[in-house]
mmCIF file of C-alpha atoms in Angstrom:
data_model
loop_
_atom_site.group_PDB
_atom_site.id
_atom_site.type_symbol
_atom_site.label_atom_id
_atom_site.label_comp_id
_atom_site.label_asym_id
_atom_site.label_seq_id
_atom_site.Cartn_x
_atom_site.Cartn_y
_atom_site.Cartn_z
ATOM 1 C CA MET W 865 -27.463 47.061 94.040
ATOM 2 C CA VAL W 866 -30.435 47.582 91.720
ATOM 3 C CA ARG W 867 -28.221 49.353 89.169
ATOM 4 C CA PHE W 868 -25.636 46.517 89.176
ATOM 5 C CA PHE W 869 -28.140 43.685 88.689
ATOM 6 C CA HIS W 870 -29.999 45.762 86.091
ATOM 7 C CA GLY W 871 -26.692 45.965 84.206
ATOM 8 C CA LEU W 872 -26.220 42.199 84.445
ATOM 9 C CA PHE W 873 -29.714 41.611 83.072
ATOM 10 C CA ALA W 874 -28.938 44.091 80.264
ATOM 11 C CA LEU W 875 -25.832 42.087 79.331
ATOM 12 C CA THR W 876 -27.951 38.947 79.398
ATOM 13 C CA ALA W 877 -30.468 40.518 77.056
ATOM 14 C CA ALA W 878 -27.648 41.372 74.648
ATOM 15 C CA PHE W 879 -26.675 37.695 74.522
ATOM 16 C CA LEU W 880 -30.241 36.378 74.553
ATOM 17 C CA PRO W 881 -32.906 38.414 72.726
ATOM 18 C CA GLY W 882 -35.582 36.088 74.101
ATOM 19 C CA VAL W 883 -34.384 36.192 77.695
ATOM 20 C CA GLY W 884 -36.982 35.471 80.318
ATOM 21 C CA GLN W 885 -38.833 32.682 78.493
ATOM 22 C CA ALA W 886 -36.728 29.746 79.741
ATOM 23 C CA LEU W 887 -34.257 31.567 81.928
ATOM 24 C CA GLU W 888 -33.078 29.861 85.121
ATOM 25 C CA ALA W 889 -32.052 32.299 87.847
ATOM 26 C CA ASN W 890 -30.415 31.662 91.230
ATOM 27 C CA LEU W 891 -29.768 34.232 93.935
ATOM 28 C CA SER W 892 -27.624 33.501 96.996
ATOM 29 C CA LEU W 893 -26.053 35.372 99.889
ATOM 30 C CA ARG W 894 -22.554 34.671 101.231
ATOM 31 C CA VAL W 895 -21.230 36.127 104.479
ATOM 32 C CA ALA W 896 -17.545 35.427 105.191
ATOM 33 C CA PRO W 897 -15.968 36.990 108.313
ATOM 34 C CA GLU W 898 -12.232 36.527 108.947
ATOM 35 C CA PHE W 899 -9.717 37.410 111.645
ATOM 36 C CA GLN W 900 -5.926 37.459 111.231
ATOM 37 C CA GLN W 901 -3.894 37.369 114.428
ATOM 38 C CA GLY W 902 -0.530 39.051 114.072
ATOM 39 C CA ARG W 903 2.901 37.859 115.155
ATOM 40 C CA HIS W 904 4.205 40.972 116.889
ATOM 41 C CA ALA W 905 7.765 39.627 117.102
ATOM 42 C CA SER W 906 8.011 39.338 113.325
ATOM 43 C CA PRO W 907 10.326 41.875 111.666
ATOM 44 C CA TYR W 908 7.604 42.220 109.006
ATOM 45 C CA TYR W 909 4.806 43.098 111.421
ATOM 46 C CA ILE W 910 3.571 46.687 111.219
ATOM 47 C CA ASN W 911 0.888 48.761 112.903
ATOM 48 C CA ALA W 912 -2.482 47.033 112.559
ATOM 49 C CA ASP W 913 -4.171 50.304 111.569
ATOM 50 C CA ALA W 914 -2.531 50.049 108.148
ATOM 51 C CA THR W 915 -3.273 46.340 107.515
ATOM 52 C CA ARG W 916 -5.871 43.624 108.020
ATOM 53 C CA ILE W 917 -3.715 42.071 110.767
ATOM 54 C CA ASP W 918 -5.233 41.977 114.282
ATOM 55 C CA ALA W 919 -8.517 43.241 112.877
ATOM 56 C CA ALA W 920 -11.764 41.530 111.896
ATOM 57 C CA THR W 921 -12.941 41.747 108.294
ATOM 58 C CA SER W 922 -16.005 40.434 106.521
ATOM 59 C CA ARG W 923 -16.938 39.891 102.880
ATOM 60 C CA GLN W 924 -20.618 39.832 101.894
ATOM 61 C CA ASP W 925 -21.592 38.691 98.389
ATOM 62 C CA LEU W 926 -25.093 38.841 96.963
ATOM 63 C CA GLU W 927 -24.587 36.549 93.984
ATOM 64 C CA LEU W 928 -26.831 36.115 90.950
ATOM 65 C CA LYS W 929 -26.519 33.285 88.404
ATOM 66 C CA LEU W 930 -28.445 33.149 85.111
ATOM 67 C CA ARG W 931 -28.667 30.205 82.692
ATOM 68 C CA GLU W 932 -30.417 29.544 79.445
ATOM 69 C CA GLY W 933 -29.200 26.970 76.947
ATOM 70 C CA GLY W 934 -25.521 27.639 76.320
ATOM 71 C CA PHE W 935 -25.637 30.998 78.053
ATOM 72 C CA PHE W 936 -24.351 31.528 81.599
ATOM 73 C CA ALA W 937 -23.846 34.689 83.650
ATOM 74 C CA GLN W 938 -22.613 35.097 87.216
ATOM 75 C CA GLY W 939 -22.268 38.389 89.058
ATOM 76 C CA ALA W 940 -22.031 39.602 92.622
ATOM 77 C CA LEU W 941 -22.606 42.748 94.578
ATOM 78 C CA ARG W 942 -19.779 42.704 97.118
ATOM 79 C CA MET W 943 -19.566 44.592 100.400
ATOM 80 C CA ASN W 944 -16.287 44.525 102.294
ATOM 81 C CA LEU W 945 -16.245 45.498 105.957
ATOM 82 C CA ALA W 946 -13.111 46.081 108.016
ATOM 83 C CA GLU W 947 -12.848 46.779 111.732
ATOM 84 C CA GLY W 948 -12.141 50.480 112.117
ATOM 85 C CA GLY W 949 -12.352 51.031 108.337
ATOM 86 C CA GLU W 950 -14.882 52.188 105.812
ATOM 87 C CA VAL W 951 -17.464 50.059 104.011
ATOM 88 C CA LYS W 952 -16.526 49.303 100.397
ATOM 89 C CA THR W 953 -19.013 48.050 97.817
ATOM 90 C CA GLN W 954 -18.469 46.954 94.230
ATOM 91 C CA GLY W 955 -20.237 45.055 91.488
ATOM 92 C CA ILE W 956 -18.341 42.155 89.893
ATOM 93 C CA THR W 957 -19.194 40.296 86.701
ATOM 94 C CA GLN W 958 -17.464 36.989 87.390
ATOM 95 C CA GLN W 959 -18.615 35.134 84.281
ATOM 96 C CA ILE W 960 -20.744 35.877 81.235
ATOM 97 C CA PHE W 961 -20.324 33.611 78.220
ATOM 98 C CA TYR W 962 -22.078 31.545 75.580
ATOM 99 C CA ASP W 963 -21.157 27.946 74.722
ATOM 100 C CA GLY W 964 -22.292 26.908 71.244
ATOM 101 C CA LYS W 965 -21.907 23.860 69.012
ATOM 102 C CA PHE W 966 -21.470 23.334 65.288
ATOM 103 C CA GLY W 967 -20.914 20.217 63.262
ATOM 104 C CA GLN W 968 -20.098 16.855 64.797
ATOM 105 C CA GLY W 969 -17.944 17.202 67.905
ATOM 106 C CA PHE W 970 -17.127 20.897 67.563
ATOM 107 C CA GLY W 971 -17.939 23.721 69.965
ATOM 108 C CA TRP W 972 -17.191 27.383 70.572
ATOM 109 C CA THR W 973 -17.204 29.799 73.504
ATOM 110 C CA VAL W 974 -17.156 33.583 73.665
ATOM 111 C CA GLY W 975 -17.260 35.813 76.750
ATOM 112 C CA ARG W 976 -15.719 35.802 80.216
ATOM 113 C CA LYS W 977 -15.340 32.282 81.603
ATOM 114 C CA VAL W 978 -13.516 30.392 84.353
ATOM 115 C CA LEU W 979 -11.190 27.959 82.590
ATOM 116 C CA SER W 980 -9.153 25.760 84.977
ATOM 117 C CA TRP W 981 -6.803 23.163 83.496
ATOM 118 C CA GLY W 982 -4.511 20.470 84.846
ATOM 119 C CA VAL W 983 -4.031 18.266 87.899
ATOM 120 C CA GLY W 984 -2.831 18.965 91.428
ATOM 121 C CA PHE W 985 -4.235 20.091 94.748
ATOM 122 C CA ALA W 986 -1.998 22.820 96.209
ATOM 123 C CA LEU W 987 -0.401 23.620 92.853
ATOM 124 C CA ARG W 988 -1.647 23.051 89.308
ATOM 125 C CA PRO W 989 1.259 23.730 86.955
ATOM 126 C CA LEU W 990 -0.905 23.374 83.832
ATOM 127 C CA ASP W 991 -3.398 26.041 84.955
ATOM 128 C CA VAL W 992 -1.999 28.555 82.440
ATOM 129 C CA VAL W 993 -5.325 30.368 81.888
ATOM 130 C CA GLN W 994 -7.020 30.843 85.265
ATOM 131 C CA ARG W 995 -3.810 30.681 87.391
ATOM 132 C CA GLU W 996 -5.812 30.173 90.586
ATOM 133 C CA ASN W 997 -4.117 30.701 93.945
ATOM 134 C CA ARG W 998 -4.940 27.337 95.506
ATOM 135 C CA ARG W 999 -3.419 28.202 98.906
ATOM 136 C CA ASP W 1000 -5.741 31.126 99.589
ATOM 137 C CA VAL W 1001 -7.966 31.038 102.686
ATOM 138 C CA ASN W 1002 -11.725 31.029 102.117
ATOM 139 C CA PRO W 1003 -11.530 32.776 98.719
ATOM 140 C CA PRO W 1004 -14.519 34.260 96.859
ATOM 141 C CA ALA W 1005 -15.854 32.758 93.645
ATOM 142 C CA LEU W 1006 -13.358 32.909 90.781
ATOM 143 C CA THR W 1007 -13.550 35.611 88.126
ATOM 144 C CA GLY W 1008 -13.109 34.289 84.617
ATOM 145 C CA VAL W 1009 -10.904 35.389 81.724
ATOM 146 C CA THR W 1010 -12.238 37.121 78.614
ATOM 147 C CA LEU W 1011 -11.768 34.715 75.717
ATOM 148 C CA ALA W 1012 -12.879 33.274 72.410
ATOM 149 C CA ALA W 1013 -12.366 29.528 72.139
ATOM 150 C CA LEU W 1014 -12.856 26.598 69.783
ATOM 151 C CA GLU W 1015 -13.155 23.006 70.973
ATOM 152 C CA HIS W 1016 -13.122 19.616 69.290
ATOM 153 C CA PHE W 1017 -14.128 16.554 71.267
ATOM 154 C CA THR W 1018 -14.609 12.831 70.685
ATOM 155 C CA ALA W 1019 -15.554 9.974 72.985
ATOM 156 C CA ASN W 1020 -12.163 9.908 74.712
ATOM 157 C CA GLN W 1021 -10.305 13.136 73.960
ATOM 158 C CA ALA W 1022 -10.735 16.893 73.563
ATOM 159 C CA TRP W 1023 -8.812 19.811 72.074
ATOM 160 C CA THR W 1024 -9.304 23.435 73.130
ATOM 161 C CA LEU W 1025 -7.797 26.477 71.410
ATOM 162 C CA ALA W 1026 -8.416 29.758 73.267
ATOM 163 C CA TRP W 1027 -7.634 33.364 72.392
ATOM 164 C CA LEU W 1028 -7.310 35.061 75.769
ATOM 165 C CA ASN W 1029 -8.092 38.767 76.258
ATOM 166 C CA PRO W 1030 -8.469 39.466 72.514
ATOM 167 C CA GLY W 1031 -6.994 42.829 71.524
ATOM 168 C CA ALA W 1032 -5.750 43.623 75.054
ATOM 169 C CA GLY W 1033 -2.055 43.435 74.193
ATOM 170 C CA ARG W 1034 0.690 42.890 76.727
ATOM 171 C CA ASP W 1035 -0.177 43.262 80.425
ATOM 172 C CA ASP W 1036 1.738 42.676 83.673
ATOM 173 C CA ALA W 1037 -1.197 40.718 85.095
ATOM 174 C CA ASP W 1038 -1.457 37.206 83.635
ATOM 175 C CA HIS W 1039 -5.264 37.208 83.702
ATOM 176 C CA LYS W 1040 -5.293 40.388 81.541
ATOM 177 C CA ASP W 1041 -2.412 39.495 79.212
ATOM 178 C CA GLU W 1042 -3.365 38.692 75.615
ATOM 179 C CA ALA W 1043 -2.337 35.137 74.748
ATOM 180 C CA ILE W 1044 -3.075 32.023 72.717
ATOM 181 C CA ALA W 1045 -3.540 28.848 74.767
ATOM 182 C CA LEU W 1046 -3.934 25.248 73.635
ATOM 183 C CA ARG W 1047 -5.063 22.250 75.685
ATOM 184 C CA TRP W 1048 -5.242 18.538 74.847
ATOM 185 C CA TYR W 1049 -6.975 16.001 77.092
ATOM 186 C CA ARG W 1050 -7.322 12.261 76.596
ATOM 187 C CA PHE W 1051 -8.885 9.504 78.673
ATOM 188 C CA ALA W 1052 -7.296 6.117 77.984
ATOM 189 C CA ASP W 1053 -8.132 3.066 80.116
ATOM 190 C CA ASN W 1054 -7.130 4.118 83.655
ATOM 191 C CA ASP W 1055 -5.104 7.169 82.593
ATOM 192 C CA ASP W 1056 -6.017 10.830 82.162
ATOM 193 C CA LEU W 1057 -3.488 12.647 79.977
ATOM 194 C CA HIS W 1058 -3.137 16.434 79.762
ATOM 195 C CA ALA W 1059 -0.973 18.747 77.659
ATOM 196 C CA VAL W 1060 -1.015 22.551 77.419
ATOM 197 C CA ALA W 1061 0.822 25.321 75.597
ATOM 198 C CA ARG W 1062 0.542 29.112 75.875
ATOM 199 C CA ILE W 1063 2.113 31.908 73.801
ATOM 200 C CA SER W 1064 2.138 35.555 74.893
ATOM 201 C CA ARG W 1065 4.377 38.633 74.712
ATOM 202 C CA GLU W 1066 4.690 38.684 78.508
ATOM 203 C CA ARG W 1067 5.761 35.091 79.201
ATOM 204 C CA GLN W 1068 6.710 34.181 75.626
ATOM 205 C CA PHE W 1069 6.247 30.389 75.583
ATOM 206 C CA GLU W 1070 4.889 27.902 78.136
ATOM 207 C CA ALA W 1071 4.318 24.182 77.676
ATOM 208 C CA GLY W 1072 3.534 21.299 79.986
ATOM 209 C CA PHE W 1073 2.282 17.751 80.355
ATOM 210 C CA GLY W 1074 0.403 15.932 83.120
ATOM 211 C CA ALA W 1075 -1.180 12.564 83.847
ATOM 212 C CA THR W 1076 -3.336 10.761 86.389
ATOM 213 C CA ARG W 1077 -3.226 6.980 86.868
ATOM 214 C CA VAL W 1078 -6.142 5.311 88.674
ATOM 215 C CA LEU W 1079 -5.032 1.965 90.074
ATOM 216 C CA ASP W 1080 -8.318 0.819 91.616
ATOM 217 C CA ASP W 1081 -11.307 2.176 93.529
ATOM 218 C CA GLU W 1082 -9.038 3.560 96.263
ATOM 219 C CA TRP W 1083 -5.658 4.632 94.864
ATOM 220 C CA SER W 1084 -4.658 7.216 92.249
ATOM 221 C CA PHE W 1085 -1.352 8.881 91.366
ATOM 222 C CA TYR W 1086 -0.808 12.074 89.423
ATOM 223 C CA GLY W 1087 1.908 14.399 88.211
ATOM 224 C CA ALA W 1088 2.429 17.427 85.992
ATOM 225 C CA ALA W 1089 5.241 19.739 84.873
ATOM 226 C CA LEU W 1090 5.285 23.119 83.134
ATOM 227 C CA TYR W 1091 8.152 24.978 81.474
ATOM 228 C CA SER W 1092 8.051 28.790 81.065
ATOM 229 C CA ARG W 1093 10.464 30.624 78.782
ATOM 230 C CA ARG W 1094 10.119 33.815 80.848
ATOM 231 C CA TYR W 1095 8.663 34.694 84.232
ATOM 232 C CA TYR W 1096 8.663 37.684 86.578
ATOM 233 C CA LYS W 1097 9.662 38.189 90.181
ATOM 234 C CA THR W 1098 9.143 41.223 92.413
ATOM 235 C CA LEU W 1099 12.195 42.062 94.543
ATOM 236 C CA ASN W 1100 13.273 44.750 96.985
ATOM 237 C CA PRO W 1101 16.524 46.293 95.623
ATOM 238 C CA LEU W 1102 17.490 47.478 99.108
ATOM 239 C CA ALA W 1103 17.789 43.804 100.106
ATOM 240 C CA GLU W 1104 19.955 42.957 97.106
ATOM 241 C CA THR W 1105 22.590 45.604 97.959
ATOM 242 C CA HIS W 1106 23.421 43.733 101.214
ATOM 243 C CA GLU W 1107 25.567 45.850 103.573
ATOM 244 C CA SER W 1108 26.048 48.793 101.211
ATOM 245 C CA GLY W 1109 23.635 51.281 99.678
ATOM 246 C CA GLU W 1110 20.448 52.852 100.994
ATOM 247 C CA LEU W 1111 18.777 51.459 104.083
ATOM 248 C CA PHE W 1112 15.342 53.117 103.790
ATOM 249 C CA ALA W 1113 13.211 54.112 100.815
ATOM 250 C CA LEU W 1114 10.798 57.051 100.640
ATOM 251 C CA LYS W 1115 8.423 55.150 98.323
ATOM 252 C CA ASN W 1116 7.782 51.487 97.608
ATOM 253 C CA PRO W 1117 11.117 50.223 96.214
ATOM 254 C CA ARG W 1118 9.871 46.820 95.055
ATOM 255 C CA TYR W 1119 10.217 46.311 91.329
ATOM 256 C CA ARG W 1120 9.291 43.586 88.870
ATOM 257 C CA ILE W 1121 12.160 41.916 87.048
ATOM 258 C CA ALA W 1122 12.059 39.504 84.100
ATOM 259 C CA LYS W 1123 13.892 36.198 84.482
ATOM 260 C CA GLY W 1124 14.432 33.385 82.020
ATOM 261 C CA HIS W 1125 13.372 29.746 82.263
ATOM 262 C CA SER W 1126 11.312 28.358 85.134
ATOM 263 C CA ASN W 1127 9.618 25.073 85.957
ATOM 264 C CA LYS W 1128 6.609 24.075 88.014
ATOM 265 C CA ILE W 1129 6.255 20.430 89.020
ATOM 266 C CA VAL W 1130 3.752 18.480 91.112
ATOM 267 C CA LEU W 1131 3.667 14.800 92.130
ATOM 268 C CA GLY W 1132 0.925 13.342 94.287
ATOM 269 C CA ALA W 1133 -0.868 10.254 95.536
ATOM 270 C CA GLN W 1134 -4.422 9.987 96.866
ATOM 271 C CA TRP W 1135 -6.207 7.223 98.744
ATOM 272 C CA THR W 1136 -10.002 7.256 99.097
ATOM 273 C CA GLY W 1137 -11.654 4.666 101.328
ATOM 274 C CA ARG W 1138 -15.192 3.383 101.063
ATOM 275 C CA SER W 1139 -15.971 4.838 104.490
ATOM 276 C CA GLY W 1140 -15.528 8.383 103.163
ATOM 277 C CA TRP W 1141 -12.044 9.016 104.554
ATOM 278 C CA SER W 1142 -9.331 10.078 102.128
ATOM 279 C CA ALA W 1143 -5.648 10.957 102.388
ATOM 280 C CA LEU W 1144 -3.438 12.914 100.021
ATOM 281 C CA ALA W 1145 0.324 13.457 99.839
ATOM 282 C CA GLU W 1146 1.711 15.963 97.378
ATOM 283 C CA ALA W 1147 5.175 17.355 96.672
ATOM 284 C CA PHE W 1148 5.461 20.393 94.453
ATOM 285 C CA TYR W 1149 8.105 22.743 93.128
ATOM 286 C CA ASP W 1150 7.349 26.348 92.151
ATOM 287 C CA GLY W 1151 10.262 27.795 90.196
ATOM 288 C CA GLU W 1152 8.769 31.289 90.373
ATOM 289 C CA ALA W 1153 8.813 31.449 94.193
ATOM 290 C CA TYR W 1154 11.614 33.049 96.233
ATOM 291 C CA ARG W 1155 14.853 31.191 96.759
ATOM 292 C CA ARG W 1156 16.072 30.664 100.337
ATOM 293 C CA SER W 1157 18.921 33.137 99.667
ATOM 294 C CA GLU W 1158 16.469 35.859 98.603
ATOM 295 C CA TRP W 1159 14.612 35.505 101.896
ATOM 296 C CA ARG W 1160 17.932 35.740 103.790
ATOM 297 C CA HIS W 1161 18.715 39.020 102.020
ATOM 298 C CA LEU W 1162 15.264 40.392 102.864
ATOM 299 C CA ASP W 1163 15.586 39.264 106.496
ATOM 300 C CA ALA W 1164 18.989 40.962 106.776
ATOM 301 C CA LEU W 1165 17.513 44.203 105.421
ATOM 302 C CA THR W 1166 14.649 44.248 107.945
ATOM 303 C CA GLN W 1167 17.108 43.534 110.787
ATOM 304 C CA ARG W 1168 19.349 46.432 109.732
ATOM 305 C CA GLN W 1169 16.300 48.674 109.454
ATOM 306 C CA ARG W 1170 15.165 47.706 112.954
ATOM 307 C CA ALA W 1171 18.640 48.398 114.340
ATOM 308 C CA ALA W 1172 18.494 51.903 112.878
ATOM 309 C CA ALA W 1173 14.870 52.526 113.902
ATOM 310 C CA ALA W 1174 15.789 55.065 116.597
ATOM 311 C CA ALA W 1175 17.425 57.330 114.001
ATOM 312 C CA VAL W 1176 14.449 57.568 111.619
ATOM 313 C CA PRO W 1177 10.748 58.431 111.991
ATOM 314 C CA ALA W 1178 8.591 55.475 113.043
ATOM 315 C CA LEU W 1179 6.342 56.021 110.027
ATOM 316 C CA LEU W 1180 9.289 55.563 107.652
ATOM 317 C CA ARG W 1181 10.437 52.336 109.325
ATOM 318 C CA GLU W 1182 6.923 50.896 109.321
ATOM 319 C CA ALA W 1183 6.405 51.838 105.681
ATOM 320 C CA ASN W 1184 9.594 50.005 104.682
ATOM 321 C CA ALA W 1185 8.660 46.953 106.777
ATOM 322 C CA GLY W 1186 5.239 46.971 105.128
ATOM 323 C CA TRP W 1187 6.728 47.047 101.644
ATOM 324 C CA SER W 1188 9.042 44.149 102.464
ATOM 325 C CA SER W 1189 6.138 42.189 103.993
ATOM 326 C CA GLN W 1190 4.414 42.146 100.589
ATOM 327 C CA ALA W 1191 6.668 39.192 99.754
ATOM 328 C CA TYR W 1192 4.305 37.173 101.994
ATOM 329 C CA LEU W 1193 1.469 37.771 99.521
ATOM 330 C CA ASN W 1194 2.987 35.266 97.081
ATOM 331 C CA PRO W 1195 1.000 31.991 96.822
ATOM 332 C CA ASN W 1196 4.115 29.922 97.604
ATOM 333 C CA LEU W 1197 6.850 31.411 99.792
ATOM 334 C CA LEU W 1198 9.563 28.884 98.901
ATOM 335 C CA ARG W 1199 10.162 26.683 95.881
ATOM 336 C CA GLU W 1200 10.118 23.242 97.525
ATOM 337 C CA ASN W 1201 6.894 22.237 99.313
ATOM 338 C CA VAL W 1202 5.113 19.152 100.658
ATOM 339 C CA LEU W 1203 1.391 18.963 101.450
ATOM 340 C CA LEU W 1204 -0.272 16.259 103.594
ATOM 341 C CA ARG W 1205 -4.068 16.237 103.815
ATOM 342 C CA VAL W 1206 -6.774 14.086 105.429
ATOM 343 C CA SER W 1207 -10.493 14.621 104.797
ATOM 344 C CA TYR W 1208 -13.858 12.940 105.304
ATOM 345 C CA ASP W 1209 -16.832 12.995 102.939
ATOM 346 C CA ASN W 1210 -19.362 10.183 102.884
ATOM 347 C CA GLY W 1211 -22.069 12.141 101.106
ATOM 348 C CA ASP W 1212 -23.679 13.528 104.258
ATOM 349 C CA GLY W 1213 -23.649 17.186 105.204
ATOM 350 C CA PHE W 1214 -20.586 17.300 107.501
ATOM 351 C CA LYS W 1215 -17.182 17.344 105.740
ATOM 352 C CA PRO W 1216 -14.101 17.933 107.981
ATOM 353 C CA TYR W 1217 -10.503 18.131 106.800
ATOM 354 C CA GLY W 1218 -6.984 18.770 108.080
ATOM 355 C CA GLU W 1219 -3.792 19.529 106.223
ATOM 356 C CA MET W 1220 -0.135 20.356 106.810
ATOM 357 C CA LEU W 1221 2.065 22.275 104.392
ATOM 358 C CA LEU W 1222 5.821 21.801 104.946
ATOM 359 C CA THR W 1223 8.838 23.609 103.485
ATOM 360 C CA PRO W 1224 11.705 21.094 103.766
ATOM 361 C CA THR W 1225 14.495 23.620 103.126
ATOM 362 C CA ASP W 1226 13.865 25.466 106.422
ATOM 363 C CA GLY W 1227 11.337 23.356 108.384
ATOM 364 C CA GLY W 1228 8.473 25.840 108.051
ATOM 365 C CA ARG W 1229 4.891 24.622 108.383
ATOM 366 C CA VAL W 1230 1.315 25.763 107.859
ATOM 367 C CA ALA W 1231 -1.380 23.717 109.632
ATOM 368 C CA THR W 1232 -5.031 24.043 108.618
ATOM 369 C CA LEU W 1233 -8.164 22.537 110.189
ATOM 370 C CA GLY W 1234 -11.594 23.109 108.736
ATOM 371 C CA ALA W 1235 -15.064 21.728 108.189
ATOM 372 C CA ARG W 1236 -18.018 22.289 105.908
ATOM 373 C CA TYR W 1237 -21.680 21.490 106.388
ATOM 374 C CA VAL W 1238 -24.022 21.350 103.392
ATOM 375 C CA GLY W 1239 -27.762 21.539 103.980
ATOM 376 C CA ASP W 1240 -30.704 21.927 101.618
ATOM 377 C CA ARG W 1241 -30.492 25.697 101.242
ATOM 378 C CA GLN W 1242 -27.669 26.629 103.566
ATOM 379 C CA GLU W 1243 -23.942 25.905 103.776
ATOM 380 C CA PHE W 1244 -21.592 26.593 106.672
ATOM 381 C CA SER W 1245 -17.814 26.399 106.726
ATOM 382 C CA ALA W 1246 -15.233 27.287 109.341
ATOM 383 C CA GLY W 1247 -11.492 26.940 109.668
ATOM 384 C CA TRP W 1248 -8.277 27.788 111.445
ATOM 385 C CA ARG W 1249 -4.801 28.149 109.958
ATOM 386 C CA ASN W 1250 -1.626 28.321 112.058
ATOM 387 C CA ILE W 1251 1.625 29.549 110.495
ATOM 388 C CA GLY W 1252 4.899 28.586 112.155
ATOM 389 C CA GLY W 1253 8.036 26.475 112.284
ATOM 390 C CA PRO W 1254 11.612 26.960 113.549
ATOM 391 C CA ASP W 1255 12.613 30.522 114.439
ATOM 392 C CA ASP W 1256 14.741 30.922 111.319
ATOM 393 C CA SER W 1257 12.069 29.605 108.928
ATOM 394 C CA VAL W 1258 10.254 31.879 106.492
ATOM 395 C CA TYR W 1259 6.797 30.964 107.793
ATOM 396 C CA LYS W 1260 7.766 31.544 111.449
ATOM 397 C CA ARG W 1261 8.743 35.121 110.561
ATOM 398 C CA SER W 1262 5.395 35.751 108.874
ATOM 399 C CA PRO W 1263 3.583 38.837 110.210
ATOM 400 C CA VAL W 1264 0.484 36.636 110.608
ATOM 401 C CA ARG W 1265 0.367 33.877 113.239
ATOM 402 C CA ASN W 1266 -3.212 32.567 112.965
ATOM 403 C CA ILE W 1267 -6.148 32.975 110.601
ATOM 404 C CA PHE W 1268 -9.729 32.182 111.661
ATOM 405 C CA TRP W 1269 -12.637 32.233 109.232
ATOM 406 C CA LEU W 1270 -16.317 31.436 108.867
ATOM 407 C CA GLU W 1271 -18.667 31.391 105.908
ATOM 408 C CA TRP W 1272 -22.436 31.135 105.700
ATOM 409 C CA ARG W 1273 -24.225 30.689 102.394
ATOM 410 C CA LEU W 1274 -27.977 30.974 101.900
ATOM 411 C CA ALA W 1275 -29.687 30.029 98.644
ATOM 412 C CA ILE W 1276 -32.484 32.605 98.371
ATOM 413 C CA PHE W 1277 -33.939 31.108 95.175
#
C-alpha cells in the first residue's frame, strides 16, 4: 500500500513541481460485498468452484484523490476477496491529468481522464471514448483513457478534439485502441445538442448525433443514434456448425469476428416531480448485441453437449459450458431493450429506486431494487437484482438467478 501511494505522489510531483503547497487530498474507503445466486437448471451453469456464482465476494478500495489547480489524480489500492479463493491486491491509477487554458475560450488536457459523452441511461450510444457498461451491478470507479485533447468553448457551445491512446496503435480493447475523437455540444433554448465522430484502425469510422428537449420543470425527452463502420462480435464456432461438426472443444473455441455496419439507438422520456419522485422510460437498440438466432444456436449446442455428457469427462463438459456462458458477460444480451425506472430523491439522505429491463423479442426481464443513503462522511447502498422471464427467454437461461450487493463508503479525510 505504501509503495503504491508513494508512486502516485511521485507522479503528482512530476506534474506539479510545487506539490504540497496548495494540494487538496481526499482519502476514502469503500467496502463492496456481493453474492450471486446461481440458477442450477441453466444449461450454462457450471461448478461454483470455478466461478463467482453461489459464492460471496467483496471488493475493498482505499482511494486517494489529489487536486491542485488544473491537476487531478485518483488512484486506489484494491483488495478482492472471494469465498474459498485467494486474496488479490492491486494498485490502480484511475485518473491523472492536467487541464490547462490558453487564449480566450481555449483549453487543453493531457493524461488519463474519464471522458463520458452523450445522453441515455441504460445505453449511451455517443459514449465513444469511455464506453461505460451502464448495466453493471455496483461497479467500481471508472478508469480513464490516456489522451491529449484540445477544447474550444463559448457561452453556449463547446468543441473537443481528443487523441486517444497516443502511439498505442491498433488494439482489440476499445479503451486501449489509438483513435481520434471529436465532440460538439450546443445548448440552445430548451435543447441540448450533441454530435460525435471517432476514427480508428479497429472500428474505422463512427459518427452520431443526440439531443435532449426540456419541455418544462418536470418533463424532458432525449434521443441519440450512432453509426459504426465496423464492429466485432465474439462467437462460439461450435454453435454455428449446428448439427454437424465437433461437439466439444479442448480449449476455449470462442473467437472474435469483424462485422460491417452497426447502429446504436436510444429514445427516452423522463418525468421529475417536485416531491422528489421521478420516472423514466427508455427504449434502446444495440446493434452489436447477439441476435435471437445466435442465442438459439448457442442454446442448441449446450443441449447437445448435455445429452452427450455421459460419454465425456465431466471436466470437459463443464469447461465447454463455461466458455459458452461467457456470452452472458456482454452488457446487453439482445438488441432490442426497454427500461422502466422509478426513483426518489428530494435532497435528503435516503434515495430508493426500482427498475425493470425488458427484452420484447423473448419476454425476458431483469428487475432491480436498490437504495442509497448519503450522510456527512459515510454512504451506504444496497440492492437486489432478479434475472428471469419465460423459460425460453435468454435471461431465464442465465446461470445467475439473483444478485445481492452492499456498499459502504467512509470519507477518512
